[in-house]
Amino acid sequence: FCRSHKTTYDDIADKVKETIGADISGKDSFQVDCQAAVGYKAVYRLSLIVTLFFTLMAIIMINVKSTADARAGIQNGFWGFKYLLIIGGMIASFWIPSGTFGEVWMYFGMVGGFLFILIQLVLIIDFVHSWNEAWYGNYQEDET
């Protein structure tokens, strides 16, 4: 879209049609043909496997208190097995029937993304409050 002359709405509409196959000429809004953007299902499939892997690892690590625990060795070692498990799962995920997989996993992604942002917000606020208390405590010690 970066040109040395003024870009018109028709130029943008032509570029959008060329890129994603959506016709937006003469419209205030447009709808993308999802069949033209096939790659999103591949991302969902890979995300599913990574999510399952890290959920399995989190479940395995419940109540592990030290590195002396036998399950801590699974977390800290077995890299070859873990790589094979993830890569094998990613390859196998492409045999999941399309059906409603994309739509269902999209909703899981939206809920997961919302929860991630919410948790990050709480952690940032907690960090700022802790930092503020530490700085204010240091200020009071230096002031008196």
PDB file of C-alpha atoms in Angstrom:
ATOM      1  CA  PHE A   1       0.000   0.000   0.000  1.00  0.00           C
ATOM      2  CA  CYS A   2       2.976   2.320   0.295  1.00  0.00           C
ATOM      3  CA  ARG A   3       3.127   4.307  -2.894  1.00  0.00           C
ATOM      4  CA  SER A   4       4.499   7.692  -3.772  1.00  0.00           C
ATOM      5  CA  HIS A   5       1.075   8.872  -4.959  1.00  0.00           C
ATOM      6  CA  LYS A   6      -2.337   8.914  -3.325  1.00  0.00           C
ATOM      7  CA  THR A   7      -3.860   5.445  -2.895  1.00  0.00           C
ATOM      8  CA  THR A   8      -7.568   5.232  -3.644  1.00  0.00           C
ATOM      9  CA  TYR A   9     -10.160   2.949  -2.086  1.00  0.00           C
ATOM     10  CA  ASP A  10     -10.345   1.036  -5.389  1.00  0.00           C
ATOM     11  CA  ASP A  11      -6.587   0.388  -5.251  1.00  0.00           C
ATOM     12  CA  ILE A  12      -6.977  -1.032  -1.743  1.00  0.00           C
ATOM     13  CA  ALA A  13     -10.002  -3.106  -2.796  1.00  0.00           C
ATOM     14  CA  ASP A  14      -8.013  -4.566  -5.708  1.00  0.00           C
ATOM     15  CA  LYS A  15      -5.060  -5.384  -3.424  1.00  0.00           C
ATOM     16  CA  VAL A  16      -7.378  -7.059  -0.862  1.00  0.00           C
ATOM     17  CA  LYS A  17      -9.062  -9.111  -3.587  1.00  0.00           C
ATOM     18  CA  GLU A  18      -5.676 -10.128  -4.970  1.00  0.00           C
ATOM     19  CA  THR A  19      -4.307 -11.054  -1.521  1.00  0.00           C
ATOM     20  CA  ILE A  20      -7.168 -12.805   0.304  1.00  0.00           C
ATOM     21  CA  GLY A  21      -9.835 -13.250  -2.329  1.00  0.00           C
ATOM     22  CA  ALA A  22     -12.399 -10.952  -0.721  1.00  0.00           C
ATOM     23  CA  ASP A  23     -14.278  -8.436  -2.859  1.00  0.00           C
ATOM     24  CA  ILE A  24     -14.734  -5.192  -0.899  1.00  0.00           C
ATOM     25  CA  SER A  25     -15.369  -2.823  -3.788  1.00  0.00           C
ATOM     26  CA  GLY A  26     -18.410  -0.643  -3.190  1.00  0.00           C
ATOM     27  CA  LYS A  27     -18.934  -1.908   0.369  1.00  0.00           C
ATOM     28  CA  ASP A  28     -18.452  -0.358   3.784  1.00  0.00           C
ATOM     29  CA  SER A  29     -17.401  -3.707   5.265  1.00  0.00           C
ATOM     30  CA  PHE A  30     -16.328  -7.016   3.821  1.00  0.00           C
ATOM     31  CA  GLN A  31     -16.349 -10.695   4.660  1.00  0.00           C
ATOM     32  CA  VAL A  32     -13.303 -12.881   4.058  1.00  0.00           C
ATOM     33  CA  ASP A  33     -13.708 -16.208   2.312  1.00  0.00           C
ATOM     34  CA  CYS A  34     -12.146 -18.556   4.886  1.00  0.00           C
ATOM     35  CA  GLN A  35     -11.383 -21.141   2.203  1.00  0.00           C
ATOM     36  CA  ALA A  36      -8.871 -18.665   0.790  1.00  0.00           C
ATOM     37  CA  ALA A  37      -7.047 -18.584   4.159  1.00  0.00           C
ATOM     38  CA  VAL A  38      -6.514 -22.319   4.622  1.00  0.00           C
ATOM     39  CA  GLY A  39      -3.480 -21.975   6.893  1.00  0.00           C
ATOM     40  CA  TYR A  40      -5.411 -21.125  10.040  1.00  0.00           C
ATOM     41  CA  LYS A  41      -6.424 -24.771  10.586  1.00  0.00           C
ATOM     42  CA  ALA A  42      -2.788 -25.853  10.468  1.00  0.00           C
ATOM     43  CA  VAL A  43      -1.998 -23.337  13.199  1.00  0.00           C
ATOM     44  CA  TYR A  44      -4.924 -24.672  15.264  1.00  0.00           C
ATOM     45  CA  ARG A  45      -3.683 -28.242  14.881  1.00  0.00           C
ATOM     46  CA  LEU A  46      -0.135 -27.400  15.971  1.00  0.00           C
ATOM     47  CA  SER A  47      -1.452 -25.281  18.834  1.00  0.00           C
ATOM     48  CA  LEU A  48      -3.598 -28.185  20.008  1.00  0.00           C
ATOM     49  CA  ILE A  49      -0.592 -30.510  20.239  1.00  0.00           C
ATOM     50  CA  VAL A  50       1.576 -27.955  22.047  1.00  0.00           C
ATOM     51  CA  THR A  51      -1.284 -27.226  24.464  1.00  0.00           C
ATOM     52  CA  LEU A  52      -1.801 -30.925  25.169  1.00  0.00           C
ATOM     53  CA  PHE A  53       1.936 -31.470  25.686  1.00  0.00           C
ATOM     54  CA  PHE A  54       2.367 -28.632  28.177  1.00  0.00           C
ATOM     55  CA  THR A  55      -0.858 -29.568  29.967  1.00  0.00           C
ATOM     56  CA  LEU A  56       0.487 -33.119  30.334  1.00  0.00           C
ATOM     57  CA  MET A  57       3.795 -31.748  31.653  1.00  0.00           C
ATOM     58  CA  ALA A  58       1.953 -29.506  34.133  1.00  0.00           C
ATOM     59  CA  ILE A  59      -0.147 -32.439  35.382  1.00  0.00           C
ATOM     60  CA  ILE A  60       2.968 -34.596  35.786  1.00  0.00           C
ATOM     61  CA  MET A  61       4.626 -31.874  37.891  1.00  0.00           C
ATOM     62  CA  ILE A  62       1.773 -31.504  40.432  1.00  0.00           C
ATOM     63  CA  ASN A  63       3.160 -31.809  44.012  1.00  0.00           C
ATOM     64  CA  VAL A  64       6.802 -32.041  42.922  1.00  0.00           C
ATOM     65  CA  LYS A  65       8.696 -30.245  45.693  1.00  0.00           C
ATOM     66  CA  SER A  66      12.348 -30.740  44.733  1.00  0.00           C
ATOM     67  CA  THR A  67      14.612 -31.972  41.988  1.00  0.00           C
ATOM     68  CA  ALA A  68      15.123 -35.181  43.985  1.00  0.00           C
ATOM     69  CA  ASP A  69      11.600 -36.289  43.026  1.00  0.00           C
ATOM     70  CA  ALA A  70      11.604 -38.871  40.221  1.00  0.00           C
ATOM     71  CA  ARG A  71       9.096 -36.849  38.200  1.00  0.00           C
ATOM     72  CA  ALA A  72      11.435 -33.832  38.243  1.00  0.00           C
ATOM     73  CA  GLY A  73      13.763 -35.880  36.039  1.00  0.00           C
ATOM     74  CA  ILE A  74      11.038 -35.975  33.405  1.00  0.00           C
ATOM     75  CA  GLN A  75      10.844 -32.187  33.457  1.00  0.00           C
ATOM     76  CA  ASN A  76      14.616 -31.708  33.347  1.00  0.00           C
ATOM     77  CA  GLY A  77      15.542 -34.570  31.021  1.00  0.00           C
ATOM     78  CA  PHE A  78      14.230 -36.962  28.377  1.00  0.00           C
ATOM     79  CA  TRP A  79      14.621 -34.260  25.721  1.00  0.00           C
ATOM     80  CA  GLY A  80      14.823 -36.707  22.839  1.00  0.00           C
ATOM     81  CA  PHE A  81      11.606 -38.419  23.894  1.00  0.00           C
ATOM     82  CA  LYS A  82       9.840 -35.071  24.393  1.00  0.00           C
ATOM     83  CA  TYR A  83      10.914 -33.839  20.953  1.00  0.00           C
ATOM     84  CA  LEU A  84       9.711 -37.067  19.354  1.00  0.00           C
ATOM     85  CA  LEU A  85       6.414 -36.790  21.230  1.00  0.00           C
ATOM     86  CA  ILE A  86       5.778 -33.215  20.086  1.00  0.00           C
ATOM     87  CA  ILE A  87       6.887 -33.739  16.482  1.00  0.00           C
ATOM     88  CA  GLY A  88       4.950 -37.015  16.229  1.00  0.00           C
ATOM     89  CA  GLY A  89       1.871 -35.318  17.661  1.00  0.00           C
ATOM     90  CA  MET A  90       2.202 -32.448  15.198  1.00  0.00           C
ATOM     91  CA  ILE A  91       2.424 -34.845  12.267  1.00  0.00           C
ATOM     92  CA  ALA A  92      -0.467 -36.945  13.595  1.00  0.00           C
ATOM     93  CA  SER A  93      -2.622 -33.836  14.124  1.00  0.00           C
ATOM     94  CA  PHE A  94      -3.024 -33.454  10.370  1.00  0.00           C
ATOM     95  CA  TRP A  95      -5.123 -36.631  10.347  1.00  0.00           C
ATOM     96  CA  ILE A  96      -7.732 -35.046  12.619  1.00  0.00           C
ATOM     97  CA  PRO A  97     -10.869 -34.747  10.472  1.00  0.00           C
ATOM     98  CA  SER A  98     -11.652 -31.140   9.574  1.00  0.00           C
ATOM     99  CA  GLY A  99     -15.369 -31.232  10.437  1.00  0.00           C
ATOM    100  CA  THR A 100     -15.963 -28.747  13.233  1.00  0.00           C
ATOM    101  CA  PHE A 101     -12.357 -28.884  14.507  1.00  0.00           C
ATOM    102  CA  GLY A 102     -11.477 -25.376  13.333  1.00  0.00           C
ATOM    103  CA  GLU A 103     -14.542 -23.747  14.838  1.00  0.00           C
ATOM    104  CA  VAL A 104     -14.333 -25.633  18.148  1.00  0.00           C
ATOM    105  CA  TRP A 105     -10.608 -24.976  18.575  1.00  0.00           C
ATOM    106  CA  MET A 106     -11.173 -21.301  17.684  1.00  0.00           C
ATOM    107  CA  TYR A 107     -13.467 -21.004  20.719  1.00  0.00           C
ATOM    108  CA  PHE A 108     -10.896 -22.781  22.928  1.00  0.00           C
ATOM    109  CA  GLY A 109      -8.326 -20.295  21.639  1.00  0.00           C
ATOM    110  CA  MET A 110     -10.532 -17.312  22.383  1.00  0.00           C
ATOM    111  CA  VAL A 111     -11.246 -18.501  25.935  1.00  0.00           C
ATOM    112  CA  GLY A 112      -7.592 -19.424  26.491  1.00  0.00           C
ATOM    113  CA  GLY A 113      -6.430 -16.084  25.123  1.00  0.00           C
ATOM    114  CA  PHE A 114      -8.862 -14.242  27.383  1.00  0.00           C
ATOM    115  CA  LEU A 115      -7.674 -16.186  30.444  1.00  0.00           C
ATOM    116  CA  PHE A 116      -4.027 -15.599  29.502  1.00  0.00           C
ATOM    117  CA  ILE A 117      -4.565 -11.850  29.230  1.00  0.00           C
ATOM    118  CA  LEU A 118      -6.513 -11.822  32.504  1.00  0.00           C
ATOM    119  CA  ILE A 119      -3.747 -13.727  34.342  1.00  0.00           C
ATOM    120  CA  GLN A 120      -1.088 -11.447  32.858  1.00  0.00           C
ATOM    121  CA  LEU A 121      -3.069  -8.404  33.974  1.00  0.00           C
ATOM    122  CA  VAL A 122      -3.282  -9.724  37.544  1.00  0.00           C
ATOM    123  CA  LEU A 123       0.447 -10.543  37.569  1.00  0.00           C
ATOM    124  CA  ILE A 124       1.379  -7.104  36.243  1.00  0.00           C
ATOM    125  CA  ILE A 125      -0.805  -5.352  38.830  1.00  0.00           C
ATOM    126  CA  ASP A 126       0.681  -7.510  41.605  1.00  0.00           C
ATOM    127  CA  PHE A 127       4.199  -6.732  40.388  1.00  0.00           C
ATOM    128  CA  VAL A 128       3.497  -2.984  40.287  1.00  0.00           C
ATOM    129  CA  HIS A 129       2.033  -3.016  43.809  1.00  0.00           C
ATOM    130  CA  SER A 130       5.040  -4.953  45.148  1.00  0.00           C
ATOM    131  CA  TRP A 131       7.439  -2.615  43.389  1.00  0.00           C
ATOM    132  CA  ASN A 132       5.573   0.420  44.701  1.00  0.00           C
ATOM    133  CA  GLU A 133       5.703  -0.891  48.291  1.00  0.00           C
ATOM    134  CA  ALA A 134       9.437  -1.596  48.007  1.00  0.00           C
ATOM    135  CA  TRP A 135      10.210   1.846  46.588  1.00  0.00           C
ATOM    136  CA  TYR A 136       7.978   3.608  49.098  1.00  0.00           C
ATOM    137  CA  GLY A 137       9.602   1.652  51.959  1.00  0.00           C
ATOM    138  CA  ASN A 138      13.056   2.636  50.692  1.00  0.00           C
ATOM    139  CA  TYR A 139      11.925   6.261  50.431  1.00  0.00           C
ATOM    140  CA  GLN A 140      10.666   6.284  54.019  1.00  0.00           C
ATOM    141  CA  GLU A 141      13.935   4.777  55.293  1.00  0.00           C
ATOM    142  CA  ASP A 142      16.014   7.392  53.490  1.00  0.00           C
ATOM    143  CA  GLU A 143      13.722  10.268  54.502  1.00  0.00           C
ATOM    144  CA  THR A 144      13.975   9.690  58.256  1.00  0.00           C
TER     145      THR A 144
END
